[in-house]
Coordinates of C-alpha atoms in Angstrom, one line a residue:
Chain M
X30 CA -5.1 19.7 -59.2
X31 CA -2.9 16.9 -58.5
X32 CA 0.5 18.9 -58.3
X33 CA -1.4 21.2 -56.0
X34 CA -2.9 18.5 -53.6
X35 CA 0.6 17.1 -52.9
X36 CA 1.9 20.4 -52.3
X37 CA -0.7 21.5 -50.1
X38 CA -0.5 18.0 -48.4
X39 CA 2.9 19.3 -47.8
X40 CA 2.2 22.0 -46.0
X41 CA -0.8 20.6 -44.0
X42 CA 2.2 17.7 -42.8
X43 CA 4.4 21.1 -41.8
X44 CA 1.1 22.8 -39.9
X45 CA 0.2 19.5 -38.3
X46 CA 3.5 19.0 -36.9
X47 CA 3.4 23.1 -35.4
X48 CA 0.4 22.0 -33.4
X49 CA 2.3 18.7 -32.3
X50 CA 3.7 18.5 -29.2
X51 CA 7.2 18.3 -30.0
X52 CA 9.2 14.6 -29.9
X53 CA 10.9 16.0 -27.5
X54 CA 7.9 16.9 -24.8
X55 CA 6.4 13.9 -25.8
X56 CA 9.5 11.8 -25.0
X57 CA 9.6 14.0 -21.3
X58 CA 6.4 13.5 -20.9
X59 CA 7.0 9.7 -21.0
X60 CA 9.4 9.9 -18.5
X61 CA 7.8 11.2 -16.2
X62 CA 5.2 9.6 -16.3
X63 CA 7.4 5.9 -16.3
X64 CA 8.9 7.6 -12.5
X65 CA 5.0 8.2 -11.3
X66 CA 4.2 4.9 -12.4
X67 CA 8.1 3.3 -10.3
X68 CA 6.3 5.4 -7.6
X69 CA 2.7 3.6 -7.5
X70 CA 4.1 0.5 -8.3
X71 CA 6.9 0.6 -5.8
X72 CA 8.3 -2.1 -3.0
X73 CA 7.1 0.0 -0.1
X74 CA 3.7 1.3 -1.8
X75 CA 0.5 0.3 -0.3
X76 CA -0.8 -0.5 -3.7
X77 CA 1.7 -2.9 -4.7
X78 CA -0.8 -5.9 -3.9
X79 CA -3.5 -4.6 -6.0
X80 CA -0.6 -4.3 -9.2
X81 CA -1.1 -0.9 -10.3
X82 CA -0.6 -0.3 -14.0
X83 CA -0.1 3.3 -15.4
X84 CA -0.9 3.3 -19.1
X85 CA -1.6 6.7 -21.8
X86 CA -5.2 7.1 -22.5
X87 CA -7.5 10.2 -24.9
X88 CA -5.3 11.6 -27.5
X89 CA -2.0 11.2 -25.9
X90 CA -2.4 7.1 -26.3
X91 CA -4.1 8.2 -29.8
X92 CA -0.8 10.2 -31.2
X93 CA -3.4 13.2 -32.0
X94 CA -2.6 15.4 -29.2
X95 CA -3.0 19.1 -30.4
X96 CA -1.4 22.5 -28.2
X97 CA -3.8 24.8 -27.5
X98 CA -4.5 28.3 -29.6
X99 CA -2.4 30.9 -28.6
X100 CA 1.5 29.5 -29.8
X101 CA 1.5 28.2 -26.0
X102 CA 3.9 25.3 -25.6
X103 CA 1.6 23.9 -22.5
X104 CA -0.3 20.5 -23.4
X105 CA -2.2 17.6 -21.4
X106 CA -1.6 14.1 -20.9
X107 CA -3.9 11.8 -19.7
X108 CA -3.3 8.5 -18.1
X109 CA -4.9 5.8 -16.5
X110 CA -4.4 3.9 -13.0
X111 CA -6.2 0.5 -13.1
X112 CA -5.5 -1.3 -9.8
X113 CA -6.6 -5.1 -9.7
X114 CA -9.3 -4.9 -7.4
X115 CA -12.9 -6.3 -7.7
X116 CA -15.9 -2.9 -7.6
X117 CA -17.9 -5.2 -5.6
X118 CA -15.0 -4.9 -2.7
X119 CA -14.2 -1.3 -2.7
X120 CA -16.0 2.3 -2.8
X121 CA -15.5 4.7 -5.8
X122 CA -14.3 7.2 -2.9
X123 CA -12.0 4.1 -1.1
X124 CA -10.3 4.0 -4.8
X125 CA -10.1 7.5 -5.6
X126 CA -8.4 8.3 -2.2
X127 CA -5.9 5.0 -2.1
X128 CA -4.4 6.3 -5.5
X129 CA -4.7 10.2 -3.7
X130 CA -2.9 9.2 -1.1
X131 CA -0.1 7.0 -2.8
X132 CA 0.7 10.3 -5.0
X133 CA 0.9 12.5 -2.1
X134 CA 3.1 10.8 0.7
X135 CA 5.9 11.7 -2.2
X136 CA 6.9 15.2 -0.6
X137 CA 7.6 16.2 -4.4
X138 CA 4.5 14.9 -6.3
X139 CA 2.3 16.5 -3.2
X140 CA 3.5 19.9 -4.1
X141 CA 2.9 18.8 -7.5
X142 CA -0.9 17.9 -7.3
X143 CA -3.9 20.2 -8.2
X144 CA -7.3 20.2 -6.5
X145 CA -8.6 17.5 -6.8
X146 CA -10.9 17.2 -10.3
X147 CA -14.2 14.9 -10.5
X148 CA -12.4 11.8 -11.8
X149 CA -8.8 12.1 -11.8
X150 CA -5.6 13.6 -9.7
X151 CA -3.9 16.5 -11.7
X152 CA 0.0 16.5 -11.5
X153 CA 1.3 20.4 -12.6
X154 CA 5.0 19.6 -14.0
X155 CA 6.9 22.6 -14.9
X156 CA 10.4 21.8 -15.4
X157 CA 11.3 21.6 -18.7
X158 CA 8.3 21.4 -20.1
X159 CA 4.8 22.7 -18.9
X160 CA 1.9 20.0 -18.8
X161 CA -0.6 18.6 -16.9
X162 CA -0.7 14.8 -16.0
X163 CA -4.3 13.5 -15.4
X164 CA -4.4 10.5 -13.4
X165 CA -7.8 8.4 -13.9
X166 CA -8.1 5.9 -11.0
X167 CA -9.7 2.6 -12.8
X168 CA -10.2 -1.0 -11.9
X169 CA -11.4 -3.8 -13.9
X170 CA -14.8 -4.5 -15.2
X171 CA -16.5 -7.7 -14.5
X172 CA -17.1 -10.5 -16.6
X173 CA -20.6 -9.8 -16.7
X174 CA -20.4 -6.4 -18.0
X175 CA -18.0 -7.5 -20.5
X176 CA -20.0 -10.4 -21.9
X177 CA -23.4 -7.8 -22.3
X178 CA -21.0 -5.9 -24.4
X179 CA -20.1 -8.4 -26.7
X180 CA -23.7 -9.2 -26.9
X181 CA -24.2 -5.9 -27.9
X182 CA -21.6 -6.8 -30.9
X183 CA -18.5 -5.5 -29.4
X184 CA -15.1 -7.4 -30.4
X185 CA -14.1 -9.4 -27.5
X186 CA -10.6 -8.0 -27.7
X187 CA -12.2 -4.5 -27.2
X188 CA -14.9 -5.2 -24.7
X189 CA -11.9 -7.2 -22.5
X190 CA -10.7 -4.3 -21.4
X191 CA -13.4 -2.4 -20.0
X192 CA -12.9 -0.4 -16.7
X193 CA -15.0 1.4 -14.2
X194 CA -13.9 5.0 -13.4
X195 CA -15.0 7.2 -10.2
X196 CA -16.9 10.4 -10.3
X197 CA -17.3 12.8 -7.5
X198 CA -20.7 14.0 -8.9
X199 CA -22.1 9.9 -8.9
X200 CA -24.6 9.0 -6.8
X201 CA -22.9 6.0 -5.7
X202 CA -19.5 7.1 -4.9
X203 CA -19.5 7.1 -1.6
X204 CA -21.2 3.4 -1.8
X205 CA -20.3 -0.5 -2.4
X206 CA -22.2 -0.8 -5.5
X207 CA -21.7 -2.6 -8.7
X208 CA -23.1 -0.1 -10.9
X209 CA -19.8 2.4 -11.6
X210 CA -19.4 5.0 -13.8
X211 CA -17.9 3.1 -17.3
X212 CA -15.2 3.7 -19.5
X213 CA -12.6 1.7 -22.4
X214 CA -9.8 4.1 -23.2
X215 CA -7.4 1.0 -24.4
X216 CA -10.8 -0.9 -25.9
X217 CA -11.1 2.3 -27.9
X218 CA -7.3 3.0 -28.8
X219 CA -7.3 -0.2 -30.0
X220 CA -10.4 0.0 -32.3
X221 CA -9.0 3.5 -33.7
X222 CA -5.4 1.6 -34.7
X223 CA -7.3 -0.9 -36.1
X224 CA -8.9 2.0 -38.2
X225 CA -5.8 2.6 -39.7
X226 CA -3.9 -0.7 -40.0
X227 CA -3.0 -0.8 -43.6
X228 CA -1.6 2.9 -43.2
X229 CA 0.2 2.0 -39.5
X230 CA 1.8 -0.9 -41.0
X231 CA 3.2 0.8 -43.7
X232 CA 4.3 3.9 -42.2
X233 CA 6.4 2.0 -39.1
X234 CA 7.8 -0.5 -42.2
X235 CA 9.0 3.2 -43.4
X236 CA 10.8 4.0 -40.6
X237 CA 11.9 0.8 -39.9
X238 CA 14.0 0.5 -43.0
X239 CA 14.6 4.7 -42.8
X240 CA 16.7 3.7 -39.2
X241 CA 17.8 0.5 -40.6
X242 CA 16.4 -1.4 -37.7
X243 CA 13.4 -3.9 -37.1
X244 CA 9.9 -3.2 -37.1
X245 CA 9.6 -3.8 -33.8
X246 CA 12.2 -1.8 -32.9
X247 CA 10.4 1.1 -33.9
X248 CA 7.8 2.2 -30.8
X249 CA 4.4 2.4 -31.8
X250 CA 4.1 6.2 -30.2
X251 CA 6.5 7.0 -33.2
X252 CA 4.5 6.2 -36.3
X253 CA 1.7 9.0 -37.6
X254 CA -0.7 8.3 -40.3
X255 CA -2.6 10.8 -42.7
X256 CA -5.7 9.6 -39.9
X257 CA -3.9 11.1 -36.7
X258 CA -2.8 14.2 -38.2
X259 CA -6.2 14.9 -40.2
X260 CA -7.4 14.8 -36.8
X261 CA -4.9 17.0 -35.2
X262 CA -5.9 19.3 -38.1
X263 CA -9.5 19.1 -37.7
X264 CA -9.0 19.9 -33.9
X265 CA -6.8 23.3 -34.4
X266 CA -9.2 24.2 -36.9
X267 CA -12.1 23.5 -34.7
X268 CA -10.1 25.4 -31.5
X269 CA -9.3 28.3 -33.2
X270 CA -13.0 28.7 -35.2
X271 CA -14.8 28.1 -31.3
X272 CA -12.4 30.7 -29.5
X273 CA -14.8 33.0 -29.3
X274 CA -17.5 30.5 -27.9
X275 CA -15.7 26.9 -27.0
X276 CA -18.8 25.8 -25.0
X277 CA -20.5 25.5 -28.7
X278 CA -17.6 23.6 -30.1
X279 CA -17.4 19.9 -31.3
X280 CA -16.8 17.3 -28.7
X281 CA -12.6 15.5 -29.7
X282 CA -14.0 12.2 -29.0
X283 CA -17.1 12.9 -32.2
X284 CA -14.3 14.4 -34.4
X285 CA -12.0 11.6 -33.7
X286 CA -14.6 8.7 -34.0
X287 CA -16.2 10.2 -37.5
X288 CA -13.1 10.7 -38.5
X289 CA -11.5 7.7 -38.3
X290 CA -14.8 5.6 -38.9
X291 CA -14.7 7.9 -42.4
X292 CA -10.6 7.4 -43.1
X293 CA -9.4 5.7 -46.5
X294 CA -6.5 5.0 -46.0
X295 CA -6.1 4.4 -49.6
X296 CA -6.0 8.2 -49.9
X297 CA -2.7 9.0 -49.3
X298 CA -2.1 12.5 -49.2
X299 CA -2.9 14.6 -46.9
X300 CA -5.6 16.6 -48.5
X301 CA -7.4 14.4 -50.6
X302 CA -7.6 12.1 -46.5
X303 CA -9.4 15.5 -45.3
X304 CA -11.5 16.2 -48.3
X305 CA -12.6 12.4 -48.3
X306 CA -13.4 12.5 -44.5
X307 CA -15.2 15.4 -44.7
X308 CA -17.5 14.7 -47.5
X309 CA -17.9 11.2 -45.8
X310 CA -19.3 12.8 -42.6
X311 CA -21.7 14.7 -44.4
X312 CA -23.1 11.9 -46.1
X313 CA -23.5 10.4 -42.5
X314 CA -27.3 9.6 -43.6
X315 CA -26.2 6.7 -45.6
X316 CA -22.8 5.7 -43.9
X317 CA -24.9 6.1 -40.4
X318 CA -22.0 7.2 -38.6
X319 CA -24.3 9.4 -37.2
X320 CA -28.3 8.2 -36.6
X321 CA -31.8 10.4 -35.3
X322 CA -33.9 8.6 -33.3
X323 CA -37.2 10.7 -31.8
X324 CA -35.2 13.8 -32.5
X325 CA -32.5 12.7 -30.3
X326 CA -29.0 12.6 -32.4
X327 CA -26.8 9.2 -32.1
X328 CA -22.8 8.9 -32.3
X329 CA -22.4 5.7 -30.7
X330 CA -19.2 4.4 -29.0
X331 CA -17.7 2.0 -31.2
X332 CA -16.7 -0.2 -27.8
X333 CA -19.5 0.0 -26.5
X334 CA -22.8 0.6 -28.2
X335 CA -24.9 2.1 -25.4
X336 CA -23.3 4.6 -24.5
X337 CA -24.0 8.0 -27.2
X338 CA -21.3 11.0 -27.7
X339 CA -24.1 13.4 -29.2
X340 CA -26.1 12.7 -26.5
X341 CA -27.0 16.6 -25.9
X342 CA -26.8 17.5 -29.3
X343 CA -30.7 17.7 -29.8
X344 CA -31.1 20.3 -26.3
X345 CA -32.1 23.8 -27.0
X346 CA -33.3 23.1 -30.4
X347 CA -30.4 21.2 -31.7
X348 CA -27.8 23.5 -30.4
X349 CA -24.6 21.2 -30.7
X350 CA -26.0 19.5 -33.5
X351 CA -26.4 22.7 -35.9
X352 CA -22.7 23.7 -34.0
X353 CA -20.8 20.6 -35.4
X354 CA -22.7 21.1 -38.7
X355 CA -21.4 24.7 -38.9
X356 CA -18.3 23.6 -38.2
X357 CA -17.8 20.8 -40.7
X358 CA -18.9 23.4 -43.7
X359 CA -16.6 26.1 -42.5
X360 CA -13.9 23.6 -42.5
X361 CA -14.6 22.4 -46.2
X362 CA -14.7 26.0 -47.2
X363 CA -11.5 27.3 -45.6
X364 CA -9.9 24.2 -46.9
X365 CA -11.1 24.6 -50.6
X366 CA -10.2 28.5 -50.4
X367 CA -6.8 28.2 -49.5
X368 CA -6.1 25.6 -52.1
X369 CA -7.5 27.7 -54.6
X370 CA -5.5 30.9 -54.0
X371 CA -2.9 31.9 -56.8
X372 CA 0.4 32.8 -54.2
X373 CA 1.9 31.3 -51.2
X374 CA 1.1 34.7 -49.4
X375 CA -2.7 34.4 -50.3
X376 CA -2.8 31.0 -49.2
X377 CA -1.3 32.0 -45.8
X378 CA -3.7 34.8 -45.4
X379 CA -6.6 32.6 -46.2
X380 CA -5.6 30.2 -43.5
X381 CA -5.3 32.3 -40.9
X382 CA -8.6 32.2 -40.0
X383 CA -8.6 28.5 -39.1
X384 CA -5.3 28.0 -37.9
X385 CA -4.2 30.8 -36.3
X386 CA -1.8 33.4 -37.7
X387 CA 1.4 32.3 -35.2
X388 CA 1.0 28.8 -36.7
X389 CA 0.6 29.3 -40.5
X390 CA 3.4 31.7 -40.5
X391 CA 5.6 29.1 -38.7
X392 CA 4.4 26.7 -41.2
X393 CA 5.3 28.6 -43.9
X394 CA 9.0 28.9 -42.8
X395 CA 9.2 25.5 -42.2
X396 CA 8.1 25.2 -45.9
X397 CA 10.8 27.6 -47.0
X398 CA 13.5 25.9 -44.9
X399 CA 12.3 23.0 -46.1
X400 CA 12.7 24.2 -50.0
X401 CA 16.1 25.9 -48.9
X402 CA 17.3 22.3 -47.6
X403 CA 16.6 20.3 -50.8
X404 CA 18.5 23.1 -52.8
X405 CA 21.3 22.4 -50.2
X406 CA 21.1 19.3 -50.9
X407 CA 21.0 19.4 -54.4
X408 CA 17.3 17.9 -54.3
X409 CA 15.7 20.9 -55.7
X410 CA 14.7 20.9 -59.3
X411 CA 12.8 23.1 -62.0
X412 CA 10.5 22.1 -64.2
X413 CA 11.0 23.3 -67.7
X414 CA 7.5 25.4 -69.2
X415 CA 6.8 26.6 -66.0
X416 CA 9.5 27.6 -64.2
X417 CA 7.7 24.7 -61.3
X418 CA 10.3 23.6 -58.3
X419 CA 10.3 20.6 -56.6
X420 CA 11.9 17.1 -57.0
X421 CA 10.6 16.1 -59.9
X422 CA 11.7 18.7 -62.8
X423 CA 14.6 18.6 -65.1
X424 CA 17.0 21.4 -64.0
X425 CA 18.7 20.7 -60.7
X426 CA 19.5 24.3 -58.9
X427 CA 22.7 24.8 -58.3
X428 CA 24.1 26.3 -55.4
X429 CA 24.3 29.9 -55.0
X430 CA 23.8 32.7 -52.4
X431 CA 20.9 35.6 -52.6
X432 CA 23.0 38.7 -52.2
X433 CA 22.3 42.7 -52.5
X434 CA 20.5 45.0 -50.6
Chain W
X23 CA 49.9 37.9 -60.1
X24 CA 49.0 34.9 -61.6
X25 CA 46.6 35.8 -64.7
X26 CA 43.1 34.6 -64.9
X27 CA 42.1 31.8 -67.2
X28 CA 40.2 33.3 -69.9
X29 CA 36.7 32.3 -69.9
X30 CA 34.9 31.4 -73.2
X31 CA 31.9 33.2 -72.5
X32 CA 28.7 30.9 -74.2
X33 CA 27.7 33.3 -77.3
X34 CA 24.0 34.9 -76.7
X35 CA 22.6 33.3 -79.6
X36 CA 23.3 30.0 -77.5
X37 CA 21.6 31.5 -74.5
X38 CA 19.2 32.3 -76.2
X39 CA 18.4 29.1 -78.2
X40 CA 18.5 27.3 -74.8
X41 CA 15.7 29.8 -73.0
X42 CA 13.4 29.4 -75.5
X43 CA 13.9 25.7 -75.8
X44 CA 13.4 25.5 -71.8
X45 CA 10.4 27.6 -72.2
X46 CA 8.5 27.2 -75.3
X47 CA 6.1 30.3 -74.8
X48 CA 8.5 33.2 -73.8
X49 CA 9.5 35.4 -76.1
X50 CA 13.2 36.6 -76.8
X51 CA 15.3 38.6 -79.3
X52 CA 19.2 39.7 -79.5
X53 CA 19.6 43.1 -80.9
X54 CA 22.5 45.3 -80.3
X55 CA 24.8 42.7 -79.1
X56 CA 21.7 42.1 -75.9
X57 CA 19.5 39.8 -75.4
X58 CA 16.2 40.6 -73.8
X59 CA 14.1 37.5 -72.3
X60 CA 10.4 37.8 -71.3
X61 CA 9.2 34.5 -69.8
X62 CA 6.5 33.3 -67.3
X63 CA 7.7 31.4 -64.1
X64 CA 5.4 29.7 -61.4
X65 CA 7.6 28.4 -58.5
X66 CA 5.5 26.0 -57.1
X67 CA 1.9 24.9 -57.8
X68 CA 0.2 27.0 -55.4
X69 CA 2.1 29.9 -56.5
X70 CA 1.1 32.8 -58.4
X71 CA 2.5 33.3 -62.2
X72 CA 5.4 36.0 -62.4
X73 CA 6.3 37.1 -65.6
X74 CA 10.3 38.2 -66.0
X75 CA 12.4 40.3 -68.0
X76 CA 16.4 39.2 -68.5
X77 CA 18.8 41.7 -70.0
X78 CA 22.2 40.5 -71.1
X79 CA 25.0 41.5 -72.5
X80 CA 28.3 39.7 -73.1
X81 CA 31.0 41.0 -69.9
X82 CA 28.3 42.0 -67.8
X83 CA 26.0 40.6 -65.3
X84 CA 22.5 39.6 -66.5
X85 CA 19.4 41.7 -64.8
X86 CA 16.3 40.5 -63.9
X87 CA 13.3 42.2 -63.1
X88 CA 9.7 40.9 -62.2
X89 CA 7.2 42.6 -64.4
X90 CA 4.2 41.4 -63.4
X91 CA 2.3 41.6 -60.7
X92 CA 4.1 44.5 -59.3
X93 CA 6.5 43.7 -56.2
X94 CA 5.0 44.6 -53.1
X95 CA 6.4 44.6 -49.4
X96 CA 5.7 42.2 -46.6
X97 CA 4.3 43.7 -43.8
X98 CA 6.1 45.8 -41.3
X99 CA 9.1 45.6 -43.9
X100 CA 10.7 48.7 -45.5
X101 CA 12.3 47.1 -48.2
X102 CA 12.4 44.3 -50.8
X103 CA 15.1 41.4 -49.8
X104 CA 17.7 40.6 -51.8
X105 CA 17.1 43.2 -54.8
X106 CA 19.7 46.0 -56.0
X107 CA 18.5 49.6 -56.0
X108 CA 16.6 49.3 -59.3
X109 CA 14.9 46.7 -58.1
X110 CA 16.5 43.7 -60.1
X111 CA 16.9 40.7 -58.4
X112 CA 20.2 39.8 -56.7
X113 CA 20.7 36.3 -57.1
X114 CA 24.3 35.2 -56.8
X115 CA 27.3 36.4 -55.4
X116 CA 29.9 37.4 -58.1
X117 CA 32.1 34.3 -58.2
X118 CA 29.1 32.0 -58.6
X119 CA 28.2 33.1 -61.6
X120 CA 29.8 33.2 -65.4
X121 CA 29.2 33.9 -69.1
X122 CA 30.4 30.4 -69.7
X123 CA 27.0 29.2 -67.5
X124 CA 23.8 28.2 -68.9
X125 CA 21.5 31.4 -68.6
X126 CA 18.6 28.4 -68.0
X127 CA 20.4 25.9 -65.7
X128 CA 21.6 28.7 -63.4
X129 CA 20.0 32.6 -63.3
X130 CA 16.2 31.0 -64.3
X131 CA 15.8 28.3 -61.3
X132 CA 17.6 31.1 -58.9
X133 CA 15.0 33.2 -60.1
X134 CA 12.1 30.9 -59.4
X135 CA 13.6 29.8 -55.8
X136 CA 13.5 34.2 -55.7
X137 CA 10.1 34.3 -56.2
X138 CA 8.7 31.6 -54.3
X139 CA 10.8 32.8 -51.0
X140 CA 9.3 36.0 -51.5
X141 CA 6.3 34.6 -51.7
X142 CA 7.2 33.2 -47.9
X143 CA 8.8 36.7 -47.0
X144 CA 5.4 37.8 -47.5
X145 CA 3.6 35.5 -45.3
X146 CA 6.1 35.6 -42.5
X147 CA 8.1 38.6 -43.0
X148 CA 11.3 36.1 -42.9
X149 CA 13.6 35.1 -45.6
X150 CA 13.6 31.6 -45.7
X151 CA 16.5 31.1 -48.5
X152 CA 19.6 31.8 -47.0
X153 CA 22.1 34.4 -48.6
X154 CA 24.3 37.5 -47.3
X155 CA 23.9 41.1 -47.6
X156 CA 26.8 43.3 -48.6
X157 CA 27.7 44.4 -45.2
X158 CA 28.4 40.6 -44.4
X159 CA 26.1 39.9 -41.7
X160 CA 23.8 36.6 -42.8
X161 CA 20.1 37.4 -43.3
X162 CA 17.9 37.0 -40.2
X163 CA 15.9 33.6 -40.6

């Protein structure tokens, strides 16, 4: 089972980087976003005295951004735009519309900008790349909120950077209150690195020596772990098995929280990390990563305790509950199945199901170049017994060329 | 024209001894100045098990065929890649191969990387390990 598990792992690592947005989007993506932040932040900008920052936030801060089904190329990135401003001197609307109006005295970014959603200013880029940048307006929490929080156990480091967000629908919004609608993007990033610090550490000392440069040379955007692309798998999976009904499907923020409270990182390939995460969450009744209160499901924030991401699970008799459930055991299955197929082909066929038939074929040929490249380079060897190639084995193949036909 | 170095073709016995020490449970015998070799190969560990046949005889070019399970075609495709019209598996160009070789270093790991690239072609309907086909043009990816 062992040979198997590493070459599945293999080819999970080659479907998890078809579902990627590519290095080089990301790396676009960046860059624009670094002009929209020169913009905000600018000599002339009105904001300039409440020091707007422009940081990554949801899975593109979490490196476990996935595309969407359908071999589209199109992806999201979501960012935040804390300005240092007390909520006590300023409306949700005031804050909302400063940032709103900052973006669109740019002729270009005006053209550029979406209706405007609940919470956030939607940039539509198209030029090079297609993605969506979703600006959060944010300001700082107070120092009150912040110490309830790590009353309520919360590490201070996490609870520190609490912000309040705006909401259209809030019945506030249009008021000076202090009572805002609450969030901790970086409070949570840094609680799901922390998740994976032994495998984080290791991985970016990898690449480090790999470019023959410093650790801190290497950005942290750059480093993936076995957690962050379980999760990219677990979210395909869960995408493609919801097409039919995505109103059903599991919230990111519960898969990526279970996950990563359920990642040992002392499982190092790729399988045997998904296999130990599922089986983890379904034990949730003694690891109570998820509690049941009155009937009433809880998946608390790990930064902050109050507030519950199953919080609808228990409506219409358990709905999203028995939907997640579903999910997990469909997951497990399609998982086991396609392990246990005798043939590449069967295995492919088995995983189409889950993945979607665009990306397991492009994972397969990425295998197969993959195989054709270590023969190229003389890395490709045969075991002897079984006829078994990879780069352990005895008998290196040589060179040759597949002819006829 | 220069002559060709003669080359000391390795006897079939020697072929012979070295399949069957490579792979303790095939089964082999030279009769009539041919060896026949029937051995299972599994190309990677999620792969199925192929069992192949290998004719040779001294001057020529060894054949290989896949015996079991019977060679199907991917979908949408017409043909088998990289096979002659009996089916045999074309895996070298002439000049890469000799009778001075190893049968087992060379024709057995080309036939394994066959196998678990058509193995791909089936998934994907591409070829994934390179080659040419006799009108020169290199095979689509």
């Amino acid at each position: 089972m062992d040979e198997k598990s590493r070459q599945f792992s293999e080819i999970l690592e080659h479907l998890a980087d078809d579902i990627d947005v590519s290095p080089s989007n990301l790396q676009l993506a960046r860059e624009r976003y670094a002009a929209v932040a020169n913009w905000l932040g600018a000599k002339d900008s009105p904001l300039l005295r409440c020091a707007p920052v422009l940081y990554p936030q949801g899975s593109f801060r979490l490196g476990t951004m996935v595309k969407p089904i359908g071999d589209s190329d199109e992806f999201d990135v979501d960012l935040v735009c804390e300005l240092r401003i007390g909520k006590s001197d300023i409306t949700q609307e005031q804050l909302k519309n400063a940032i709103g109006d900052r973006i669109k005295a740019n002729e270009t970014y005006k053209r550029m900008l979406e209706q405007e959603g609940r919470r956030c200013w939607t940039l539509a880029y198209a030029d090079g790349a297609n993605f969506h940048m979703d600006i959060l307006p944010a300001l700082p929490e107070s120092r009150e909120v912040i110490e309830r929080l790590v009353a309520l156990g919360v590490a201070a480091s996490h609870a520190s950077s609490a912000i309040c967000i705006t909401d259209r629908e809030d019945a506030n919004y249009g008021g000076y209150d202090l009572d805002w609608p609450k969030s901790n993007p970086k409070g949570y990033a840094d609680w799901f690195t922390a998740q994976m610090e032994g495998q984080f550490s290791l991985q970016r000392q990898v690449l480090a020596k790999q470019r023959q440069r410093s650790i801190d040379e290497v950005p942290e955007h750059e480093v993936k772990t076995t957690l962050q692309r379980a999760i990219q798998i677990l979210k395909r999976h869960r995408d493609q098995r919801f097409e039919a009904n995505p109103d059903d499907k599991p919230i990111s923020v519960i898969i990526t929280t279970l996950a990563a409270l359920a990642y040992d990182d002392k499982e190092i390939d790729l399988y045997s990390v998904l296999v130990g995460i599922i089986e983890r969450i379904e034990q949730y009744a003694e690891t109570r990563m998820i509690q049941r209160f009155d009937g009433e499901w809880w998946i608390p924030n790990p930064v902050n305790p109050g507030e519950n991401f199953a919080d609808g699970w228990h409506e219409d008799d358990d709905k999203k509950a028995k939907a997640f459930f579903r999910w997990l055991d469909w997951i497990k299955q399609d998982l086991e199945t396609a392990i246990n197929q005798e043939g590449l082909h069967k295995m492919a066929a088995s995983m189409e199901k889950g993945f979607g038939r665009g990306t397991v074929e492009r994972t397969l040929k990425r295998l197969g170049h993959s195989y054709e490249k270590q023969r190229e380079d003389q890395g490709l060897k045969m075991a002897v017994g079984t006829g078994t190639l990879g780069a352990a084995g005895t008998t290196v193949v040589r060179s040759h060329t597949f002819y006829g036909d | 024209m220069a002559t060709k170095p003669k080359i000391k073709n390795l006897p079939l016995m020697i072929q012979r001894a070295r399949l069957m020490r490579c792979f303790a449970d095939s089964k082999s015998s030279v009769k009539r100045s041919c060896l026949i070799w029937r051995g299972r190969l599994k190309p990677s560990p999620l792969s199925k098990t192929y069992l192949v046949e290998l004719t040779y005889r001294l001057k020529e070019n060894p054949k290989v065929h896949v015996m079991e399970p019977e060679l199907v075609l991917s979908a949408g495709r017409k043909a088998l890649p990289h096979v002659f019209s009996d089916n045999s598996l074309c895996l070298y160009r002439r000049h890469e191969w000799r009778g001075n070789m190893r049968i087992d270093e060379t024709i057995i790991p080309w036939i394994c990387e066959w196998l678990l690239h058509y193995e791909i072609w089936l998934a994907t309907g591409s070829w994934c390990g390179g080659g040419v086909h006799p009108a020169g043009s290199k095979t689509a990816a």
